[in-house]
mmCIF file of C-alpha atoms in Angstrom:
data_model
loop_
_atom_site.group_PDB
_atom_site.id
_atom_site.type_symbol
_atom_site.label_atom_id
_atom_site.label_comp_id
_atom_site.label_asym_id
_atom_site.label_seq_id
_atom_site.Cartn_x
_atom_site.Cartn_y
_atom_site.Cartn_z
ATOM 1 C CA LYS A 1 -18.606 -42.210 -7.372
ATOM 2 C CA GLN A 2 -21.434 -42.927 -9.781
ATOM 3 C CA GLU A 3 -22.920 -46.414 -9.655
ATOM 4 C CA VAL A 4 -25.489 -47.801 -12.078
ATOM 5 C CA THR A 5 -27.714 -50.776 -11.334
ATOM 6 C CA GLN A 6 -29.975 -52.640 -13.732
ATOM 7 C CA ILE A 7 -32.810 -54.871 -12.647
ATOM 8 C CA PRO A 8 -33.597 -57.601 -13.530
ATOM 9 C CA ALA A 9 -30.325 -59.195 -14.624
ATOM 10 C CA ALA A 10 -32.234 -61.511 -16.934
ATOM 11 C CA LEU A 11 -35.763 -61.601 -18.286
ATOM 12 C CA SER A 12 -37.624 -64.101 -20.424
ATOM 13 C CA VAL A 13 -40.987 -63.210 -21.968
ATOM 14 C CA PRO A 14 -43.275 -64.656 -24.647
ATOM 15 C CA GLU A 15 -43.479 -62.864 -27.973
ATOM 16 C CA GLY A 16 -45.935 -59.978 -28.074
ATOM 17 C CA GLU A 17 -45.610 -58.934 -24.450
ATOM 18 C CA ASN A 18 -44.856 -55.385 -23.383
ATOM 19 C CA LEU A 19 -41.969 -55.129 -20.953
ATOM 20 C CA VAL A 20 -40.031 -52.678 -18.827
ATOM 21 C CA LEU A 21 -36.327 -52.673 -18.046
ATOM 22 C CA ASN A 22 -35.102 -50.669 -15.077
ATOM 23 C CA CYS A 23 -31.961 -48.638 -14.497
ATOM 24 C CA SER A 24 -31.007 -46.688 -11.379
ATOM 25 C CA PHE A 25 -28.047 -44.422 -10.686
ATOM 26 C CA THR A 26 -26.686 -42.988 -7.464
ATOM 27 C CA ASP A 27 -25.584 -39.478 -8.516
ATOM 28 C CA SER A 28 -28.298 -37.337 -10.096
ATOM 29 C CA ALA A 29 -25.784 -34.818 -11.503
ATOM 30 C CA ILE A 30 -25.797 -36.221 -15.034
ATOM 31 C CA TYR A 31 -25.549 -34.725 -18.525
ATOM 32 C CA ASN A 32 -27.437 -37.553 -20.171
ATOM 33 C CA LEU A 33 -28.411 -41.206 -20.062
ATOM 34 C CA GLN A 34 -28.101 -43.592 -22.974
ATOM 35 C CA TRP A 35 -29.628 -47.023 -23.588
ATOM 36 C CA PHE A 36 -27.685 -49.519 -25.664
ATOM 37 C CA ARG A 37 -28.355 -52.934 -27.128
ATOM 38 C CA GLN A 38 -25.632 -55.583 -27.313
ATOM 39 C CA ASP A 39 -25.909 -58.840 -29.213
ATOM 40 C CA PRO A 40 -23.690 -61.733 -28.015
ATOM 41 C CA GLY A 41 -20.012 -61.031 -28.662
ATOM 42 C CA LYS A 42 -20.807 -57.808 -30.496
ATOM 43 C CA GLY A 43 -20.404 -54.090 -29.915
ATOM 44 C CA LEU A 44 -22.978 -51.650 -28.559
ATOM 45 C CA THR A 45 -25.796 -50.190 -30.612
ATOM 46 C CA SER A 46 -27.244 -46.944 -29.308
ATOM 47 C CA LEU A 47 -31.019 -47.092 -28.898
ATOM 48 C CA LEU A 48 -32.015 -43.875 -27.168
ATOM 49 C CA LEU A 49 -30.260 -40.856 -25.670
ATOM 50 C CA ILE A 50 -32.027 -38.726 -23.061
ATOM 51 C CA GLN A 51 -30.535 -35.375 -22.119
ATOM 52 C CA SER A 52 -30.774 -34.365 -18.461
ATOM 53 C CA SER A 53 -33.413 -31.752 -19.299
ATOM 54 C CA GLN A 54 -35.672 -34.294 -20.990
ATOM 55 C CA ARG A 55 -38.204 -36.681 -19.472
ATOM 56 C CA GLU A 56 -38.461 -39.260 -22.241
ATOM 57 C CA GLN A 57 -37.467 -40.281 -25.726
ATOM 58 C CA THR A 58 -39.240 -42.566 -28.183
ATOM 59 C CA SER A 59 -38.060 -44.562 -31.157
ATOM 60 C CA GLY A 60 -40.472 -46.974 -32.776
ATOM 61 C CA ARG A 61 -41.512 -49.587 -30.205
ATOM 62 C CA LEU A 62 -39.041 -48.239 -27.650
ATOM 63 C CA ASN A 63 -39.697 -45.561 -25.059
ATOM 64 C CA ALA A 64 -37.172 -44.465 -22.460
ATOM 65 C CA SER A 65 -38.006 -42.271 -19.488
ATOM 66 C CA LEU A 66 -35.752 -40.388 -17.120
ATOM 67 C CA ASP A 67 -36.445 -39.207 -13.582
ATOM 68 C CA LYS A 68 -33.208 -37.489 -12.680
ATOM 69 C CA SER A 69 -34.233 -36.475 -9.177
ATOM 70 C CA SER A 70 -34.938 -40.062 -8.151
ATOM 71 C CA GLY A 71 -32.039 -41.495 -10.157
ATOM 72 C CA ARG A 72 -34.160 -43.771 -12.309
ATOM 73 C CA SER A 73 -34.714 -44.592 -15.942
ATOM 74 C CA THR A 74 -36.911 -47.174 -17.624
ATOM 75 C CA LEU A 75 -36.843 -48.672 -21.100
ATOM 76 C CA TYR A 76 -40.267 -49.773 -22.298
ATOM 77 C CA ILE A 77 -40.439 -52.221 -25.187
ATOM 78 C CA ALA A 78 -43.852 -52.658 -26.781
ATOM 79 C CA ALA A 79 -45.017 -55.813 -28.547
ATOM 80 C CA SER A 80 -41.736 -57.674 -28.042
ATOM 81 C CA GLN A 81 -40.335 -59.837 -30.848
ATOM 82 C CA PRO A 82 -37.743 -62.651 -30.857
ATOM 83 C CA GLY A 83 -35.383 -60.249 -32.659
ATOM 84 C CA ASP A 84 -35.413 -58.063 -29.538
ATOM 85 C CA SER A 85 -33.463 -60.768 -27.694
ATOM 86 C CA ALA A 86 -30.192 -59.187 -26.583
ATOM 87 C CA THR A 87 -28.536 -57.567 -23.574
ATOM 88 C CA TYR A 88 -29.712 -54.048 -22.841
ATOM 89 C CA LEU A 89 -27.297 -51.676 -21.116
ATOM 90 C CA CYS A 90 -27.915 -48.259 -19.674
ATOM 91 C CA ALA A 91 -25.117 -45.767 -19.178
ATOM 92 C CA VAL A 92 -24.933 -42.319 -17.629
ATOM 93 C CA PHE A 93 -22.587 -39.460 -18.404
ATOM 94 C CA SER A 94 -22.105 -37.605 -15.144
ATOM 95 C CA SER A 95 -21.211 -33.944 -14.899
ATOM 96 C CA GLY A 96 -18.707 -34.746 -12.182
ATOM 97 C CA SER A 97 -17.077 -37.670 -13.939
ATOM 98 C CA ALA A 98 -13.679 -37.947 -15.588
ATOM 99 C CA ARG A 99 -15.204 -37.848 -19.055
ATOM 100 C CA GLN A 100 -16.614 -41.362 -18.788
ATOM 101 C CA LEU A 101 -19.802 -43.269 -19.272
ATOM 102 C CA THR A 102 -20.738 -45.406 -16.284
ATOM 103 C CA PHE A 103 -22.553 -48.584 -17.271
ATOM 104 C CA GLY A 104 -24.848 -50.973 -15.528
ATOM 105 C CA SER A 105 -24.251 -54.707 -15.903
ATOM 106 C CA GLY A 106 -27.157 -55.039 -18.278
ATOM 107 C CA THR A 107 -30.412 -56.963 -18.554
ATOM 108 C CA GLN A 108 -30.300 -60.068 -20.728
ATOM 109 C CA LEU A 109 -33.643 -60.270 -22.537
ATOM 110 C CA THR A 110 -34.966 -63.399 -24.209
ATOM 111 C CA VAL A 111 -38.186 -63.165 -26.205
ATOM 112 C CA LEU A 112 -39.643 -66.615 -26.827
ATOM 113 C CA PRO A 113 -41.469 -67.309 -30.107
ATOM 114 C CA GLU B 1 -21.697 -40.923 -42.367
ATOM 115 C CA THR B 2 -19.262 -43.655 -41.380
ATOM 116 C CA GLY B 3 -19.458 -45.298 -37.997
ATOM 117 C CA VAL B 4 -16.720 -46.386 -35.626
ATOM 118 C CA THR B 5 -14.491 -49.136 -36.981
ATOM 119 C CA GLN B 6 -12.136 -51.287 -34.930
ATOM 120 C CA SER B 7 -9.398 -53.704 -35.912
ATOM 121 C CA PRO B 8 -8.681 -56.500 -35.545
ATOM 122 C CA THR B 9 -11.965 -58.188 -34.633
ATOM 123 C CA HIS B 10 -10.314 -61.068 -32.789
ATOM 124 C CA LEU B 11 -6.838 -61.551 -31.371
ATOM 125 C CA ILE B 12 -5.055 -64.253 -29.391
ATOM 126 C CA LYS B 13 -1.911 -63.338 -27.476
ATOM 127 C CA THR B 14 0.372 -65.039 -24.994
ATOM 128 C CA ARG B 15 0.787 -63.792 -21.434
ATOM 129 C CA GLY B 16 3.582 -61.214 -21.250
ATOM 130 C CA GLN B 17 3.224 -60.070 -24.857
ATOM 131 C CA GLN B 18 2.169 -56.616 -26.038
ATOM 132 C CA VAL B 19 -0.864 -55.766 -28.165
ATOM 133 C CA THR B 20 -2.087 -52.769 -30.178
ATOM 134 C CA LEU B 21 -5.749 -52.267 -30.992
ATOM 135 C CA ARG B 22 -6.955 -49.679 -33.508
ATOM 136 C CA CYS B 23 -10.023 -47.498 -33.857
ATOM 137 C CA SER B 24 -11.319 -45.040 -36.446
ATOM 138 C CA SER B 25 -13.838 -42.599 -35.069
ATOM 139 C CA GLN B 26 -17.138 -41.583 -36.578
ATOM 140 C CA SER B 27 -16.937 -38.706 -39.017
ATOM 141 C CA GLY B 28 -17.049 -35.387 -37.178
ATOM 142 C CA HIS B 29 -16.278 -36.886 -33.755
ATOM 143 C CA ASN B 30 -13.024 -35.634 -32.241
ATOM 144 C CA THR B 31 -13.145 -37.482 -28.914
ATOM 145 C CA VAL B 32 -12.303 -41.168 -28.562
ATOM 146 C CA SER B 33 -12.801 -43.364 -25.506
ATOM 147 C CA TRP B 34 -11.775 -46.938 -24.816
ATOM 148 C CA TYR B 35 -13.673 -49.427 -22.663
ATOM 149 C CA GLN B 36 -12.948 -52.942 -21.446
ATOM 150 C CA GLN B 37 -15.847 -55.366 -21.130
ATOM 151 C CA ALA B 38 -15.311 -58.629 -19.293
ATOM 152 C CA LEU B 39 -17.757 -61.446 -19.906
ATOM 153 C CA GLY B 40 -21.130 -60.823 -18.281
ATOM 154 C CA GLN B 41 -20.278 -57.310 -17.119
ATOM 155 C CA GLY B 42 -20.852 -53.770 -18.293
ATOM 156 C CA PRO B 43 -18.023 -51.916 -20.051
ATOM 157 C CA GLN B 44 -15.416 -50.245 -17.825
ATOM 158 C CA PHE B 45 -13.820 -46.938 -18.824
ATOM 159 C CA ILE B 46 -10.103 -47.127 -19.632
ATOM 160 C CA PHE B 47 -9.333 -43.608 -20.920
ATOM 161 C CA GLN B 48 -10.418 -40.866 -23.281
ATOM 162 C CA TYR B 49 -8.488 -38.805 -25.830
ATOM 163 C CA TYR B 50 -9.326 -35.339 -27.087
ATOM 164 C CA ARG B 51 -7.083 -33.326 -29.396
ATOM 165 C CA GLU B 52 -4.405 -36.017 -29.196
ATOM 166 C CA GLU B 53 -4.119 -35.817 -25.409
ATOM 167 C CA GLU B 54 -5.437 -38.056 -22.648
ATOM 168 C CA ASN B 55 -8.480 -36.335 -21.226
ATOM 169 C CA GLY B 56 -9.538 -38.696 -18.465
ATOM 170 C CA ARG B 57 -8.553 -42.117 -17.170
ATOM 171 C CA GLY B 58 -10.286 -44.911 -15.323
ATOM 172 C CA ASN B 59 -8.835 -47.338 -12.820
ATOM 173 C CA PHE B 60 -6.383 -49.107 -15.150
ATOM 174 C CA PRO B 61 -2.615 -49.535 -14.664
ATOM 175 C CA PRO B 62 -0.027 -47.630 -16.730
ATOM 176 C CA ARG B 63 0.613 -50.660 -18.945
ATOM 177 C CA PHE B 64 -2.618 -49.587 -20.657
ATOM 178 C CA SER B 65 -1.702 -46.646 -22.854
ATOM 179 C CA GLY B 66 -3.102 -44.918 -25.883
ATOM 180 C CA LEU B 67 -2.624 -42.508 -28.735
ATOM 181 C CA GLN B 68 -4.865 -40.284 -30.773
ATOM 182 C CA PHE B 69 -3.813 -39.099 -34.211
ATOM 183 C CA PRO B 70 -4.605 -35.824 -36.051
ATOM 184 C CA ASN B 71 -7.370 -37.587 -38.016
ATOM 185 C CA TYR B 72 -8.939 -38.532 -34.614
ATOM 186 C CA SER B 73 -8.202 -42.252 -35.011
ATOM 187 C CA SER B 74 -6.780 -43.942 -31.944
ATOM 188 C CA GLU B 75 -4.744 -46.849 -30.657
ATOM 189 C CA LEU B 76 -4.896 -48.772 -27.402
ATOM 190 C CA ASN B 77 -1.671 -50.445 -26.342
ATOM 191 C CA VAL B 78 -1.429 -53.009 -23.572
ATOM 192 C CA ASN B 79 1.984 -54.179 -22.369
ATOM 193 C CA ALA B 80 2.866 -57.250 -20.328
ATOM 194 C CA LEU B 81 -0.443 -58.945 -21.023
ATOM 195 C CA GLU B 82 -2.115 -60.841 -18.196
ATOM 196 C CA LEU B 83 -4.763 -63.530 -18.385
ATOM 197 C CA ASP B 84 -7.313 -61.111 -16.852
ATOM 198 C CA ASP B 85 -6.834 -58.772 -19.810
ATOM 199 C CA SER B 86 -8.934 -61.178 -21.846
ATOM 200 C CA ALA B 87 -12.029 -59.151 -22.724
ATOM 201 C CA LEU B 88 -13.924 -57.300 -25.408
ATOM 202 C CA TYR B 89 -12.287 -53.903 -25.998
ATOM 203 C CA LEU B 90 -14.672 -51.256 -27.224
ATOM 204 C CA CYS B 91 -13.874 -47.933 -28.799
ATOM 205 C CA ALA B 92 -16.386 -45.098 -28.743
ATOM 206 C CA SER B 93 -16.332 -41.725 -30.417
ATOM 207 C CA SER B 94 -18.221 -38.624 -29.422
ATOM 208 C CA LEU B 95 -18.260 -34.869 -29.465
ATOM 209 C CA PRO B 96 -16.738 -33.071 -26.454
ATOM 210 C CA GLU B 97 -18.825 -33.408 -23.285
ATOM 211 C CA SER B 98 -20.751 -36.193 -25.027
ATOM 212 C CA LEU B 99 -23.862 -34.048 -25.329
ATOM 213 C CA GLY B 100 -24.632 -35.931 -28.510
ATOM 214 C CA GLY B 101 -24.048 -39.358 -27.057
ATOM 215 C CA TYR B 102 -21.472 -42.004 -27.809
ATOM 216 C CA THR B 103 -21.124 -44.199 -30.898
ATOM 217 C CA PHE B 104 -19.441 -47.537 -30.295
ATOM 218 C CA GLY B 105 -17.524 -49.818 -32.602
ATOM 219 C CA SER B 106 -18.014 -53.567 -32.820
ATOM 220 C CA GLY B 107 -15.078 -54.238 -30.540
ATOM 221 C CA THR B 108 -11.928 -56.352 -30.527
ATOM 222 C CA ARG B 109 -12.113 -59.672 -28.705
ATOM 223 C CA LEU B 110 -8.732 -60.227 -27.028
ATOM 224 C CA THR B 111 -7.874 -63.627 -25.601
ATOM 225 C CA VAL B 112 -4.707 -63.977 -23.528
ATOM 226 C CA VAL B 113 -3.443 -67.552 -23.078
#
């Protein structure tokens, strides 16, 4: 059974800092990994999708990496802004799963002005 | 291209009642999945529909049921509501095998009193 863990559970940084969010998964047989952003009480916004054959994806100030063999992914946020404050969730789509995404519990990020 | 839309946005029901939540998938996506997100946790997979048939199910009791219509929209029905059913219910659409990733709606906040 796939399990996804995100560390840290919460993170508070001053504006302008670069930061890294971590995600680990137990079963390396995945199709892809997706990072989402969730604002309080809202739905999920897709940030980056990494296919299993890829090592990283970039979008603006965001860069996500994937090391499938070690079961790890990181989300790097450059020059953080208060508007980046949200919960960040990673999710994996496993080749052996019953057609489901398996989510971590998220990292709650607060960027202080 | 339209995104995933869910209705209603908020709902309050009494324990023992039944509820129906609705979802319209993103244009071109023929697979719909439903997730339950309790406060402070990552979303949990309920089930997925493809071509109007259930195509995978998570660890939820039979009182959680669904439908998918020919236009790929979907409903989630929950019978005999319990207090623990209070959560954010998220609908996601995708292509088969999710190689293109999932697109989530804004969710329906269900409160059972």
